[in-house]
Each structure stands twice: as C-alpha cells, then as structure tokens.
CSV table of C-alpha atoms in Angstrom, one decimal:
chain,number,residue,atom,x,y,z
A,16,MET,CA,40.0,-49.5,41.5
A,17,LEU,CA,42.5,-49.2,38.8
A,18,SER,CA,44.0,-46.5,36.7
A,19,TYR,CA,43.5,-47.5,33.1
A,20,ASN,CA,46.1,-45.0,31.8
A,21,LYS,CA,48.1,-46.7,29.0
A,22,ASP,CA,51.4,-45.9,27.5
A,23,ILE,CA,51.5,-43.8,24.3
A,24,ASN,CA,52.2,-46.9,22.2
A,25,SER,CA,49.0,-48.6,23.2
A,26,VAL,CA,47.0,-45.4,22.5
A,27,GLU,CA,48.8,-45.0,19.1
A,28,GLU,CA,48.0,-48.6,18.2
A,29,GLY,CA,44.4,-48.0,19.2
A,30,LEU,CA,44.2,-44.9,17.0
A,31,ASN,CA,45.8,-46.8,14.1
A,32,HIS,CA,43.0,-49.2,14.2
A,33,LEU,CA,40.6,-46.4,13.6
A,34,GLN,CA,42.3,-45.3,10.4
A,35,GLY,CA,40.3,-46.0,7.3
A,36,LYS,CA,37.1,-46.9,9.2
A,37,GLU,CA,33.8,-45.9,7.7
A,38,TYR,CA,32.6,-44.3,11.0
A,39,ILE,CA,35.4,-41.8,11.5
A,40,SER,CA,37.5,-39.4,9.3
A,41,GLU,CA,41.2,-39.7,9.2
A,42,SER,CA,41.6,-36.0,10.0
A,43,THR,CA,39.7,-36.5,13.3
A,44,VAL,CA,41.9,-39.4,14.3
A,45,ASN,CA,45.0,-37.4,13.4
A,46,PHE,CA,43.8,-34.4,15.3
A,47,PHE,CA,43.4,-36.5,18.5
A,48,ARG,CA,46.6,-38.3,17.8
A,49,ASP,CA,48.5,-35.0,17.8
A,50,ILE,CA,46.8,-33.8,21.0
A,51,THR,CA,47.5,-37.1,22.7
A,52,ARG,CA,51.2,-37.0,21.7
A,53,ALA,CA,51.5,-33.4,23.0
A,54,GLN,CA,49.9,-34.4,26.3
A,55,TYR,CA,52.2,-37.4,26.7
A,56,ARG,CA,55.3,-35.3,25.9
A,57,ILE,CA,54.3,-33.0,28.8
A,58,LYS,CA,53.6,-36.0,31.0
A,59,SER,CA,57.0,-37.5,30.4
A,60,GLN,CA,58.6,-34.2,31.5
A,61,LEU,CA,56.5,-34.2,34.6
A,62,HIS,CA,57.6,-37.7,35.7
A,63,GLY,CA,60.5,-36.5,37.7
A,64,ILE,CA,58.5,-33.9,39.7
A,65,ASP,CA,57.7,-34.6,43.3
A,66,ILE,CA,54.0,-34.6,43.7
A,67,SER,CA,52.9,-33.7,47.2
A,68,CYS,CA,50.2,-36.3,47.8
A,69,SER,CA,51.1,-38.0,51.0
A,70,LEU,CA,47.8,-39.6,51.9
A,71,THR,CA,48.3,-42.6,54.2
A,72,GLU,CA,46.2,-45.7,53.6
A,73,ASP,CA,43.9,-44.8,56.5
A,74,GLU,CA,43.4,-41.3,55.2
A,75,VAL,CA,42.6,-42.7,51.8
A,76,LYS,CA,40.0,-45.0,53.4
A,77,GLU,CA,38.5,-42.2,55.5
A,78,ARG,CA,38.2,-39.9,52.5
A,79,MET,CA,36.6,-42.6,50.4
A,80,ARG,CA,34.2,-43.5,53.2
A,81,LYS,CA,33.1,-39.9,53.3
A,82,GLY,CA,32.7,-39.8,49.6
A,83,LYS,CA,35.6,-37.3,49.1
A,84,PRO,CA,37.7,-37.6,46.0
A,85,LEU,CA,41.4,-38.0,46.7
A,86,ILE,CA,42.8,-35.3,44.6
A,87,SER,CA,42.9,-31.7,45.9
A,88,TRP,CA,44.0,-28.6,44.1
A,89,ASP,CA,47.4,-28.5,45.9
A,90,ASN,CA,48.2,-32.0,44.6
A,91,ILE,CA,48.1,-31.0,40.9
A,92,PRO,CA,51.7,-30.4,39.7
A,93,LEU,CA,51.0,-27.4,37.5
A,94,LYS,CA,54.0,-25.6,36.2
A,95,GLU,CA,53.7,-22.4,34.1
A,96,SER,CA,56.3,-23.5,31.5
A,97,HIS,CA,54.6,-26.9,30.9
A,98,LEU,CA,51.2,-25.3,30.7
A,99,LYS,CA,52.4,-22.7,28.2
A,100,GLU,CA,54.1,-25.4,26.1
A,101,LEU,CA,51.1,-27.6,26.0
A,102,PHE,CA,48.8,-24.6,25.3
A,103,LYS,CA,50.8,-23.6,22.3
A,104,GLU,CA,50.9,-27.1,21.0
A,105,ILE,CA,47.1,-27.6,21.3
A,106,CYS,CA,46.4,-24.2,19.6
A,107,LYS,CA,48.8,-25.2,16.8
A,108,ILE,CA,47.0,-28.5,16.3
A,109,MET,CA,43.6,-26.8,16.3
A,110,LYS,CA,44.7,-24.3,13.8
A,111,ARG,CA,45.7,-27.1,11.4
A,112,GLN,CA,42.2,-28.5,11.7
A,113,GLU,CA,39.6,-27.4,9.2
A,114,ASN,CA,36.5,-25.5,10.5
A,115,SER,CA,38.1,-25.0,13.9
A,116,GLY,CA,38.0,-21.2,13.7
A,117,ASP,CA,41.5,-19.8,13.0
A,118,GLU,CA,40.6,-16.3,14.1
A,119,GLU,CA,39.2,-17.3,17.5
A,120,ILE,CA,42.3,-19.5,18.2
A,121,GLN,CA,44.6,-16.6,17.3
A,122,ARG,CA,42.7,-14.3,19.6
A,123,LEU,CA,43.1,-16.9,22.4
A,124,ILE,CA,46.9,-17.2,21.7
A,125,ASP,CA,47.3,-13.4,21.6
A,126,ALA,CA,45.3,-13.0,24.8
A,127,GLU,CA,47.5,-15.5,26.6
A,128,SER,CA,50.7,-14.0,25.4
A,129,GLY,CA,49.3,-10.5,26.3
A,130,GLU,CA,48.6,-11.8,29.8
A,131,GLU,CA,44.9,-11.1,29.6
A,132,PHE,CA,44.4,-14.4,31.4
A,133,ASP,CA,46.7,-17.0,32.7
A,134,LEU,CA,46.6,-20.7,32.2
A,135,ASN,CA,47.1,-21.7,35.8
A,136,THR,CA,43.9,-19.7,36.7
A,137,LEU,CA,42.1,-21.4,33.8
A,138,ILE,CA,42.8,-24.8,35.2
A,139,LYS,CA,42.0,-23.7,38.7
A,140,LYS,CA,38.6,-22.4,37.6
A,141,LEU,CA,38.0,-25.6,35.8
A,142,PHE,CA,38.9,-27.6,38.9
A,143,PHE,CA,36.5,-25.4,41.0
A,144,HIS,CA,33.9,-25.4,38.1
A,145,ASP,CA,33.6,-21.6,38.1
A,146,ARG,CA,31.3,-21.2,35.2
A,147,ALA,CA,31.0,-17.4,35.6
A,148,TYR,CA,34.8,-17.1,35.0
A,149,PHE,CA,34.6,-19.0,31.7
A,150,HIS,CA,31.5,-17.0,30.7
A,151,SER,CA,33.1,-13.7,31.4
A,152,LEU,CA,36.4,-14.7,29.9
A,153,SER,CA,34.7,-15.8,26.8
A,154,ASP,CA,33.0,-12.4,26.5
A,155,ASP,CA,36.2,-10.5,27.3
A,156,LEU,CA,38.4,-12.4,24.8
A,157,GLY,CA,35.7,-12.8,22.1
A,158,VAL,CA,36.2,-16.5,21.9
A,159,SER,CA,33.5,-19.2,22.3
A,160,GLU,CA,33.1,-20.7,25.7
A,161,GLU,CA,33.2,-24.1,24.0
A,162,LEU,CA,36.7,-23.4,22.7
A,163,LEU,CA,37.9,-22.2,26.1
A,164,LEU,CA,36.6,-25.3,27.9
A,165,PHE,CA,38.0,-27.6,25.3
A,166,VAL,CA,41.4,-26.1,25.6
A,167,ALA,CA,41.2,-26.1,29.4
A,168,LEU,CA,40.2,-29.7,29.6
A,169,HIS,CA,43.0,-30.9,27.3
A,170,LEU,CA,45.5,-28.8,29.2
A,171,ALA,CA,44.5,-30.2,32.5
A,172,LYS,CA,44.4,-33.9,31.4
A,173,PRO,CA,48.1,-34.9,31.7
A,174,PHE,CA,48.4,-33.3,35.1
A,175,PHE,CA,45.3,-35.0,36.5
A,176,GLU,CA,46.4,-38.3,35.0
A,177,LEU,CA,49.7,-38.1,36.7
A,178,VAL,CA,48.2,-37.6,40.1
A,179,ALA,CA,45.8,-40.4,39.5
A,180,GLU,CA,48.6,-42.8,38.5
A,181,MET,CA,50.4,-41.9,41.7
A,182,LEU,CA,47.3,-42.8,43.7
A,183,LYS,CA,46.8,-46.0,41.9
A,184,GLY,CA,46.8,-49.0,44.3
A,185,LYS,CA,45.8,-46.8,47.2
A,186,VAL,CA,42.1,-46.9,46.4
A,187,VAL,CA,39.8,-49.6,47.7
A,188,ASP,CA,37.2,-50.5,45.2
A,189,ASN,CA,34.5,-51.7,47.5
A,190,LEU,CA,34.5,-48.4,49.4
A,191,TRP,CA,33.5,-46.4,46.3
A,192,LEU,CA,30.2,-47.0,44.4
A,193,LYS,CA,29.6,-43.3,43.8
A,194,ASN,CA,28.6,-41.6,40.6
A,195,TYR,CA,31.8,-39.5,40.4
A,196,CYS,CA,35.4,-40.3,40.1
A,197,PRO,CA,37.1,-41.3,43.3
A,198,VAL,CA,40.3,-39.5,42.3
A,199,CYS,CA,39.3,-36.2,40.7
A,200,GLY,CA,35.5,-36.1,41.4
A,201,SER,CA,34.6,-35.8,37.7
A,202,GLU,CA,31.6,-37.4,36.2
A,203,ALA,CA,32.0,-40.6,34.2
A,204,GLN,CA,32.6,-40.3,30.5
A,205,MET,CA,32.5,-43.9,29.3
A,206,ALA,CA,31.4,-47.2,30.7
A,207,LYS,CA,32.0,-50.9,30.1
A,208,LEU,CA,30.3,-54.1,31.1
A,209,GLU,CA,33.1,-56.4,32.0
A,210,ARG,CA,33.5,-59.8,30.4
A,211,GLU,CA,33.1,-62.1,33.4
A,212,VAL,CA,29.7,-61.3,35.0
A,213,GLY,CA,28.8,-58.0,33.4
A,214,LYS,CA,29.9,-55.6,36.2
A,215,ARG,CA,29.6,-52.0,35.2
A,216,ILE,CA,32.8,-50.0,35.2
A,217,LEU,CA,32.8,-46.3,34.8
A,218,TYR,CA,35.7,-44.3,33.3
A,219,CYS,CA,36.9,-40.8,34.0
A,220,LEU,CA,38.6,-39.5,30.8
A,221,LEU,CA,40.1,-36.6,32.7
A,222,CYS,CA,42.3,-38.4,35.2
A,223,GLY,CA,42.1,-41.9,33.7
A,224,SER,CA,40.5,-43.7,36.7
A,225,GLU,CA,38.0,-46.4,36.6
A,226,TRP,CA,35.5,-47.5,39.3
A,227,ARG,CA,32.6,-49.8,39.8
A,228,PHE,CA,29.0,-48.7,39.6
A,229,MET,CA,25.5,-50.2,39.8
A,230,ARG,CA,24.1,-51.6,36.6
A,231,ILE,CA,20.5,-50.3,37.0
A,232,LYS,CA,21.3,-46.7,38.0
A,233,CYS,CA,21.9,-43.5,36.1
A,234,PRO,CA,25.6,-42.5,36.7
A,235,PHE,CA,24.6,-38.8,36.7
A,236,CYS,CA,21.4,-38.3,38.6
A,237,CYS,CA,21.4,-41.7,40.4
A,238,ASN,CA,17.9,-42.5,39.2
A,239,ALA,CA,17.4,-46.2,39.9
A,240,ASP,CA,13.9,-46.5,38.5
A,241,HIS,CA,14.2,-48.9,35.6
A,242,GLU,CA,11.1,-47.5,34.0
A,243,HIS,CA,13.1,-44.3,33.3
A,244,LEU,CA,16.3,-46.0,32.1
A,245,ARG,CA,16.8,-47.5,28.7
A,246,PHE,CA,19.5,-48.2,26.1
A,247,ILE,CA,19.9,-47.9,22.4
A,248,GLU,CA,22.3,-50.5,20.9
A,249,GLU,CA,23.9,-50.7,17.6
A,250,GLU,CA,22.9,-53.9,15.8
A,251,GLY,CA,25.8,-56.5,15.8
A,252,SER,CA,28.1,-54.2,17.8
A,253,PRO,CA,29.3,-54.2,21.4
A,254,TYR,CA,28.5,-50.5,21.8
A,255,ARG,CA,25.4,-49.1,23.3
A,256,ILE,CA,24.1,-45.8,24.7
A,257,ASP,CA,22.6,-45.9,28.2
A,258,LEU,CA,20.0,-43.2,28.5
A,259,CYS,CA,18.3,-41.7,31.6
A,260,GLU,CA,14.8,-40.3,30.9
A,261,GLN,CA,14.9,-38.4,34.2
A,262,CYS,CA,18.0,-36.2,33.6
A,263,ARG,CA,18.1,-36.6,29.8
A,264,ARG,CA,21.8,-37.5,29.8
A,265,TYR,CA,23.6,-40.5,28.4
A,266,ILE,CA,26.7,-42.6,28.6
A,267,LYS,CA,28.3,-44.7,26.0
A,268,THR,CA,28.9,-48.3,27.1
A,269,LEU,CA,31.1,-51.0,25.7
A,270,ASP,CA,29.8,-54.5,26.4
A,271,GLU,CA,33.0,-56.6,26.6
A,272,ARG,CA,31.0,-59.8,26.3
A,273,LYS,CA,29.9,-58.8,22.8
A,274,ALA,CA,33.3,-57.5,21.8
A,275,GLY,CA,34.6,-61.0,20.7
A,276,ASP,CA,38.3,-61.0,21.1
A,277,SER,CA,39.2,-61.5,24.7
A,278,LYS,CA,42.7,-60.1,24.3
A,279,ARG,CA,41.4,-56.8,23.0
A,280,GLU,CA,42.8,-53.9,25.0
A,281,ILE,CA,40.3,-51.3,26.0
A,282,ILE,CA,41.5,-47.8,25.9
A,283,PRO,CA,38.5,-45.6,26.9
A,284,THR,CA,39.7,-42.4,25.1
A,285,VAL,CA,40.1,-44.4,21.9
A,286,GLU,CA,36.7,-46.1,22.4
A,287,ASP,CA,35.2,-42.7,23.0
A,288,LEU,CA,36.6,-41.4,19.7
A,289,ALA,CA,35.6,-44.6,17.8
A,290,THR,CA,31.9,-44.0,18.8
A,291,ILE,CA,31.4,-40.4,17.8
A,292,TYR,CA,28.5,-41.5,15.7
A,293,LEU,CA,26.7,-42.7,18.9
A,294,ASP,CA,27.1,-39.2,20.3
A,295,ILE,CA,25.4,-37.9,17.2
A,296,VAL,CA,22.6,-40.4,17.6
A,297,ALA,CA,22.1,-39.6,21.3
A,298,LYS,CA,22.1,-35.8,20.5
A,299,LYS,CA,19.5,-36.3,17.9
A,300,GLU,CA,17.3,-38.1,20.4
A,301,GLY,CA,17.6,-35.1,22.7
A,302,TYR,CA,20.1,-36.3,25.3
A,303,GLU,CA,23.2,-34.5,26.6
A,304,ARG,CA,26.5,-36.0,27.3
A,305,SER,CA,28.1,-36.3,30.7
A,306,TRP,CA,30.5,-33.6,31.8
A,307,PHE,CA,34.0,-33.6,33.2
A,308,PHE,CA,33.8,-30.9,35.9
A,309,PRO,CA,34.7,-32.1,39.3
A,310,PRO,CA,32.0,-31.0,41.7
A,311,SER,CA,33.1,-28.9,44.7
A,312,VAL,CA,33.4,-30.5,48.1
A,313,ASP,CA,30.2,-28.9,49.3
A,314,GLN,CA,28.3,-30.2,46.3
A,315,LEU,CA,29.8,-33.6,46.7
A,316,LYS,CA,28.6,-33.6,50.3
A,317,THR,CA,25.0,-32.8,49.1
A,318,LYS,CA,25.3,-35.4,46.4
A,319,ARG,CA,26.5,-38.0,48.9
A,320,ASP,CA,23.8,-37.2,51.4
A,321,SER,CA,21.0,-37.1,49.0
A,322,LYS,CA,21.7,-39.5,46.2
A,323,THR,CA,24.6,-41.8,46.4
A,324,LEU,CA,23.9,-43.9,49.4
A,325,HIS,CA,23.6,-47.5,48.5
B,8,MET,CA,24.0,-14.1,40.2
B,9,GLU,CA,25.0,-17.4,41.7
B,10,ILE,CA,25.1,-20.2,39.3
B,11,SER,CA,24.9,-23.7,40.5
B,12,ARG,CA,27.0,-26.5,39.1
B,13,ARG,CA,23.9,-28.0,37.6
B,14,ASP,CA,23.2,-24.8,35.7
B,15,PHE,CA,26.8,-24.8,34.5
B,16,LEU,CA,26.5,-28.4,33.3
B,17,ARG,CA,23.2,-27.7,31.5
B,18,VAL,CA,24.4,-24.6,29.7
B,19,SER,CA,27.9,-25.9,28.8
B,20,GLY,CA,26.5,-29.3,27.9
B,21,ALA,CA,24.0,-27.8,25.6
B,22,THR,CA,26.5,-25.6,23.9
B,23,MET,CA,29.2,-28.2,23.6
B,24,GLY,CA,27.4,-31.4,22.9
B,25,VAL,CA,30.3,-33.8,22.8
B,26,MET,CA,33.4,-32.9,24.8
B,27,LEU,CA,36.0,-35.0,23.1
B,28,PHE,CA,34.5,-34.0,19.8
B,29,PRO,CA,33.3,-30.4,20.2
B,30,SER,CA,30.9,-28.9,17.7
B,31,PHE,CA,33.5,-26.8,16.0
B,32,LEU,CA,35.0,-29.9,14.6
B,33,LYS,CA,32.8,-31.7,12.1
B,34,ASP,CA,33.2,-35.3,11.0
B,35,ALA,CA,31.2,-36.0,7.9
B,36,LYS,CA,31.9,-39.7,8.0
B,37,ALA,CA,30.6,-40.1,11.5
B,38,GLU,CA,27.5,-38.1,10.6
B,39,SER,CA,26.7,-40.2,7.6
B,40,TYR,CA,27.4,-43.4,9.6
B,41,ALA,CA,25.0,-42.2,12.3
B,42,ARG,CA,22.3,-41.6,9.8
B,43,MET,CA,22.6,-45.1,8.4
B,44,LEU,CA,22.9,-46.8,11.8
B,45,LYS,CA,20.6,-49.6,12.6
B,46,THR,CA,19.7,-49.5,16.3
B,47,LYS,CA,17.5,-51.4,18.7
B,48,GLU,CA,16.1,-50.2,22.0
B,49,GLY,CA,16.0,-52.1,25.2
B,50,THR,CA,15.3,-51.8,28.9
B,51,GLU,CA,16.8,-53.7,31.9
B,52,SER,CA,15.1,-54.6,35.1
B,53,THR,CA,15.9,-56.7,38.1
B,54,THR,CA,14.1,-59.8,39.4
B,55,ILE,CA,14.8,-62.8,41.7
B,56,CYS,CA,15.4,-66.2,40.4
B,57,PRO,CA,12.3,-68.4,41.0
B,58,TYR,CA,14.0,-71.7,41.2
B,59,CYS,CA,15.3,-72.2,44.7
B,60,ALA,CA,15.5,-70.5,48.1
B,61,CYS,CA,18.9,-68.9,47.5
B,62,GLY,CA,17.2,-65.9,45.8
B,63,CYS,CA,19.8,-65.0,43.3
B,64,GLY,CA,19.5,-61.6,41.6
B,65,ILE,CA,18.8,-61.5,37.8
B,66,ILE,CA,18.8,-58.8,35.2
B,67,VAL,CA,16.1,-59.2,32.6
B,68,THR,CA,16.6,-57.3,29.3
B,69,ALA,CA,13.6,-56.7,27.2
B,70,ARG,CA,12.9,-54.8,24.0
B,71,LYS,CA,11.4,-51.4,24.8
B,72,TRP,CA,8.5,-51.9,22.3
B,73,GLY,CA,6.7,-55.2,22.6
B,74,ASN,CA,8.2,-56.2,26.0
B,75,LYS,CA,9.9,-59.2,24.5
B,76,VAL,CA,12.5,-60.7,26.8
B,77,ILE,CA,15.8,-60.9,24.9
B,78,ASN,CA,18.2,-61.8,27.7
B,79,THR,CA,18.5,-62.9,31.3
B,80,GLU,CA,21.7,-62.8,33.2
B,81,GLY,CA,23.0,-62.8,36.8
B,82,ASN,CA,22.9,-59.4,38.5
B,83,PRO,CA,26.5,-58.4,39.3
B,84,ASP,CA,25.3,-56.0,42.0
B,85,HIS,CA,23.2,-58.6,43.9
B,86,PRO,CA,24.9,-59.5,47.2
B,87,ILE,CA,23.9,-63.2,47.0
B,88,ASN,CA,25.2,-64.3,43.6
B,89,GLU,CA,27.3,-61.3,42.4
B,90,GLY,CA,26.5,-62.0,38.8
B,91,SER,CA,26.9,-65.8,38.7
B,92,LEU,CA,24.0,-68.2,38.1
B,93,CYS,CA,23.6,-72.0,38.3
B,94,SER,CA,22.6,-74.0,35.2
B,95,LYS,CA,18.9,-73.7,36.0
B,96,GLY,CA,19.1,-69.9,36.7
B,97,SER,CA,21.1,-69.5,33.5
B,98,ALA,CA,18.3,-71.1,31.5
B,99,LEU,CA,15.7,-68.8,32.9
B,100,TYR,CA,15.4,-67.1,29.6
B,101,GLN,CA,13.5,-70.2,28.4
B,102,ILE,CA,10.6,-69.4,30.7
B,103,ALA,CA,9.8,-66.6,28.4
B,104,ASN,CA,11.2,-67.9,25.2
B,105,SER,CA,10.9,-71.6,24.4
B,106,ASP,CA,9.3,-73.7,21.7
B,107,LYS,CA,8.3,-76.2,24.3
B,108,ARG,CA,6.1,-73.8,26.2
B,109,LEU,CA,2.4,-74.6,26.1
B,110,LYS,CA,0.8,-71.9,24.0
B,111,PHE,CA,-2.8,-72.9,24.7
B,112,VAL,CA,-4.9,-74.1,27.6
B,113,TRP,CA,-5.5,-77.8,27.5
B,114,TRP,CA,-8.9,-79.0,28.8
B,115,ARG,CA,-10.5,-82.4,29.2
B,116,PRO,CA,-14.3,-82.0,29.3
B,117,PRO,CA,-16.2,-83.9,32.0
B,118,ASN,CA,-16.3,-87.6,31.2
B,119,GLY,CA,-14.3,-86.9,28.0
B,120,LYS,CA,-11.4,-89.1,26.9
B,121,ARG,CA,-9.5,-86.6,24.9
B,122,TRP,CA,-7.8,-83.3,25.7
B,123,ILE,CA,-8.8,-80.3,23.7
B,124,THR,CA,-7.3,-76.8,23.4
B,125,ILE,CA,-9.4,-73.8,24.5
B,126,PRO,CA,-8.6,-70.1,24.3
B,127,TRP,CA,-7.4,-68.3,27.4
B,128,PHE,CA,-10.5,-66.1,27.8
B,129,LEU,CA,-12.7,-69.2,27.9
B,130,ALA,CA,-10.4,-70.9,30.4
B,131,LEU,CA,-10.4,-67.9,32.7
B,132,ILE,CA,-14.2,-67.6,32.6
B,133,MET,CA,-14.4,-71.3,33.5
B,134,MET,CA,-12.0,-71.0,36.4
B,135,ALA,CA,-13.7,-67.9,37.7
B,136,GLN,CA,-17.0,-69.6,37.7
B,137,ARG,CA,-15.7,-72.6,39.6
B,138,ILE,CA,-13.9,-70.5,42.1
B,139,LYS,CA,-16.9,-68.4,42.7
B,140,ARG,CA,-19.3,-71.3,43.0
B,141,THR,CA,-17.0,-73.3,45.4
B,142,ARG,CA,-16.1,-70.2,47.5
B,143,GLU,CA,-19.8,-69.2,48.0
B,144,ALA,CA,-20.8,-72.7,48.9
B,145,ASN,CA,-18.1,-73.1,51.4
B,146,PHE,CA,-17.2,-69.7,52.8
B,147,THR,CA,-17.0,-69.5,56.6
B,148,THR,CA,-17.1,-66.2,58.4
B,149,GLU,CA,-16.7,-67.6,61.9
B,150,ASP,CA,-14.8,-70.5,63.4
B,151,LEU,CA,-17.4,-72.8,64.8
B,152,SER,CA,-15.4,-74.0,67.9
B,153,SER,CA,-13.9,-70.7,69.0
B,154,GLY,CA,-16.4,-68.2,67.6
B,155,ARG,CA,-13.6,-66.1,66.1
B,156,THR,CA,-14.1,-64.2,62.8
B,157,VAL,CA,-12.1,-66.1,60.1
B,158,ASN,CA,-13.6,-65.2,56.7
B,159,ARG,CA,-12.1,-68.2,54.8
B,160,THR,CA,-12.8,-71.1,52.6
B,161,GLU,CA,-11.3,-74.5,53.1
B,162,ALA,CA,-12.7,-75.9,50.0
B,163,ILE,CA,-10.0,-74.5,47.7
B,164,ALA,CA,-6.3,-74.9,47.8
B,165,ALA,CA,-3.7,-73.1,45.8
B,166,ILE,CA,-0.4,-74.5,44.5
B,167,GLY,CA,2.1,-72.1,43.0
B,168,GLY,CA,4.5,-73.1,40.3
B,169,ALA,CA,8.3,-73.4,40.5
B,170,ALA,CA,8.7,-70.9,37.7
B,171,LEU,CA,6.9,-68.1,39.5
B,172,ASP,CA,9.3,-65.4,40.5
B,173,ASN,CA,9.2,-63.1,43.5
B,174,GLU,CA,6.8,-60.6,42.0
B,175,GLU,CA,4.4,-63.2,40.6
B,176,CYS,CA,4.4,-65.0,43.9
B,177,HIS,CA,3.5,-61.7,45.6
B,178,LEU,CA,0.6,-61.1,43.4
B,179,TYR,CA,-0.5,-64.7,43.5
B,180,THR,CA,-0.5,-64.7,47.3
B,181,LYS,CA,-2.4,-61.4,47.5
B,182,LEU,CA,-5.1,-62.8,45.2
B,183,MET,CA,-5.5,-66.1,47.1
B,184,ARG,CA,-5.6,-64.3,50.5
B,185,SER,CA,-8.2,-61.9,49.3
B,186,LEU,CA,-10.4,-64.9,48.3
B,187,GLY,CA,-10.0,-66.3,51.8
B,188,ILE,CA,-7.9,-69.3,50.7
B,189,VAL,CA,-5.8,-70.7,53.5
B,190,TYR,CA,-4.2,-73.7,51.9
B,191,LEU,CA,-1.6,-71.9,50.1
B,192,GLU,CA,1.5,-73.6,48.9
B,193,HIS,CA,4.4,-73.0,46.5
B,194,GLN,CA,6.7,-75.4,44.8
B,195,ALA,CA,9.9,-73.7,46.0
B,196,ARG,CA,12.8,-76.1,46.4
B,197,ILE,CA,16.5,-76.3,46.7
C-alpha cells in the first residue's frame, strides 16, 4: 500500500490542466485550488510536530490482520491554532464563491468565535461519525448539515494526511483487501484500474491512502454478485462509474489502460474534481456517492465478520 | 434515538450528493456537459479460460443490453494467473467475436456429395431425433454380468470442444450424464 499524497506543485499542475476545459468551470477549479493551498499551508506548519504513532511492524501487521485501521484518535495532531487558521481560510474562500450562502457561513464564523462549538470537537465527532451531533449543531446554529460536514471534512484532511504519510511503508498490501481505508477506516472515494493487469486500486481522499480491492465486488456493501454490478462508461474516455444495484451507490473509476499517456500522473483529488459531470450522471440515475466517515471499531468488527472475508 | 452509521450515511449522502462538490456549489459547465454525455453500459463477470488445465481466471465484459462480449482480460484477483494470460487466453475474445466463426450449421445429407447449410432449429431437431432413437434402441438398465442397475447407453459418445469453458462443460456433462452417456470426453490439453 502506498500513500499517493503529492506535493502542492503536482496538485497545482493537475488543477492547471483543468483550466478552460468544457466540463468544469474555472471558478470551481479556483475554489478547490484555494482550499488545497490553505490545507497545504497548514500541513507545512505541522511537519515539525511529533506525532505519537509508535506502532511497531508486528503491531501494524496484527492490526491489519484483525481489520483494524491504523490511525486512532490520539494519533491525530490537532492543534487549536491550526484548526482556527484553516477554518477561517476555508470560510473566507467559501464566501468568495457564488451561491455558497454568505449568511450561513457568517453564522458559522460567528458561532465559532462565540464559542458555541469548538473545532476540535467537530473533527472528533466526524472521526467517531456522531451524526446526532452534526444534526443538533446544524439546528442550533441555523446552518445546513451539508455545510457543516463540508467544512469538517476539509478541516480534517491535512491532519489525516499527515498521519497517513507517516505510516507509509509500514502497511503490508496483501494483508488488506477490505472495503475501507487501512489507515483511517474511511470508505473509498475514487478507484483506478492499474495499467499493467487491471488491478483495482481504491483511494481514500481523506487521508490520501490507496489500497487493493477485488474487481468484481462493491467497495461499499461488498456485494460480489455480478448480476447486480454494472458500469457506465463515457465513450472514448478512461473514466467510468461503477454502480452497485444492491446498495445503490457508485464509485468513479479511472482505467489507466485507456488513459493513453503512460507518464500521466494520477492525483485522485484532481481526477475527482475533473469528473464532477459523472457525479451528476450517477445522481440522475439514482445512485449515491460513497462517504468519508471512518466507521467505529465496533462497526468495523461487524463489517469484518460479516462481509469482508475473502 | 440511536442512529446507526448506515442511517447517517443514507441521510447525509442524500442531502449532500457529492462531497467534494457539495450541492450549494453549482457548476453550470459540468451540468451541461453531463447532459450531452454519450455513455455506454457494461457488466463484468468472471470465467475460467477453456484452453488448458491451468485454469486461468478471466474477466468478461459485456454490454448490458444485448449481452455482446466487448472485452476479455486476465482476472487480476485470480490466484493462478493474477491478471496475466498466454497468447491463446488473450485471444479468447475471438470465441465470441470473429469473422471466421461458423454462423450456420453445415450438413451433408445421406449419400450426398455436397455440404449444405441448415438453420439451427432444424439441426437441433435432427440431433434430438437421432439421440432419442439411438438411446431408446440401446438403453441398458442392468449390467448383464453383475446384475447391477446401470441405466446407461453405450451407443452414444460425447466429445466436448476445446473452447468450452468451465460453466459450459458443467452443463454439457450434466446433460450427457442425464442421458446415460458414459463415454464422455473433453478436448482439454496443455
């Protein structure tokens, strides 16, 4: 398993490629460019921090054998000042964007500065997928749940990525063929079929990990009945959407073998952005996108016992 | 009320649609591109290469409507071949799609000198009649020397083709065994 996290220059280059394309607006590209820059700025400040993740090689193997993701809440190097800085940046960027709801964002900023909620708890609740918290906070603050979750995920991203980068190299690929990220436990967000023999690689866009998964299997509900799996492909393009009729969810896939240029660098976050139109197609067909939330240890155990045995 | 993670995903997924691109951001270009997009549907299923005893795994891609095979490739998740295929296995696609495939049944009438083409339904009727006739004339319920119940016919033999895959061989064997055929062979080779 590898961490695909790229340096900011590669991401910028990838985003530059999207400029002027007929399938995405410049304002959308710029919006994500600004958010990415803000996240990388925070990440660069975090590099000196000592992250307490002292798993030995045997402990890593043991956790993987048991289907437990490697990251735990204590490992995430959250620091109030960094969180606040990133939060302000993200809100500022969102305010610049049309249709993003100025009033709601302002309410969120005011609530944070008025200590109606704290960012550390927001990330913690995200990590432990406490939906009730987001629901009640959304009611209390008068902001949409969608906005809250969007902010929480983009706030959490650089911190999760950093821990994943640290664990890079410790993970043994053949011990993990699960449908959730070996590092943070999130569900996969993107997939690719690799160039050589078409192995399926899943990507976690939250912590930036990649791992191997079965080709004929839904990466969400683990349905392996090919009668209930299908794909929609764009004519003459390397992209496709893999759909599961059982759980009605989908994942976007890049088939490297159809991508032409062998030197092309794949940056999943950029590929994800470049294929927003496929999300629209899938949504029209009645499918839902995968989700980031890392399942709890108990739920992982249930998942492992019931579904992910190969 | 306790809410499971699944409920959480369903509700939040339904409200949010796309995470990286939440619904409060609109991209007119992407929406218009999606409307004009030309797409094709497909399904993937697994099979075993018919050509030799190695038993390499293969993924067959077919169009969802019409069941037309559009691609065959080595299955990267199969423990034997891990995605690779030999030259014969790689050409498996041609079993389903080749100009050289016979499209009709060729039949030479008794005492005839020329081959003629006949439709499938006619060929199937002719084969069924012959099998029935031969089987009924030669069916043995008991082995004469030992007195054991055998329910078989020794007047018919079956030879499977090299291009029959695992599932086809399974069906073929079942059919032949149900007829009581004991001389059952397949042209598997290395």
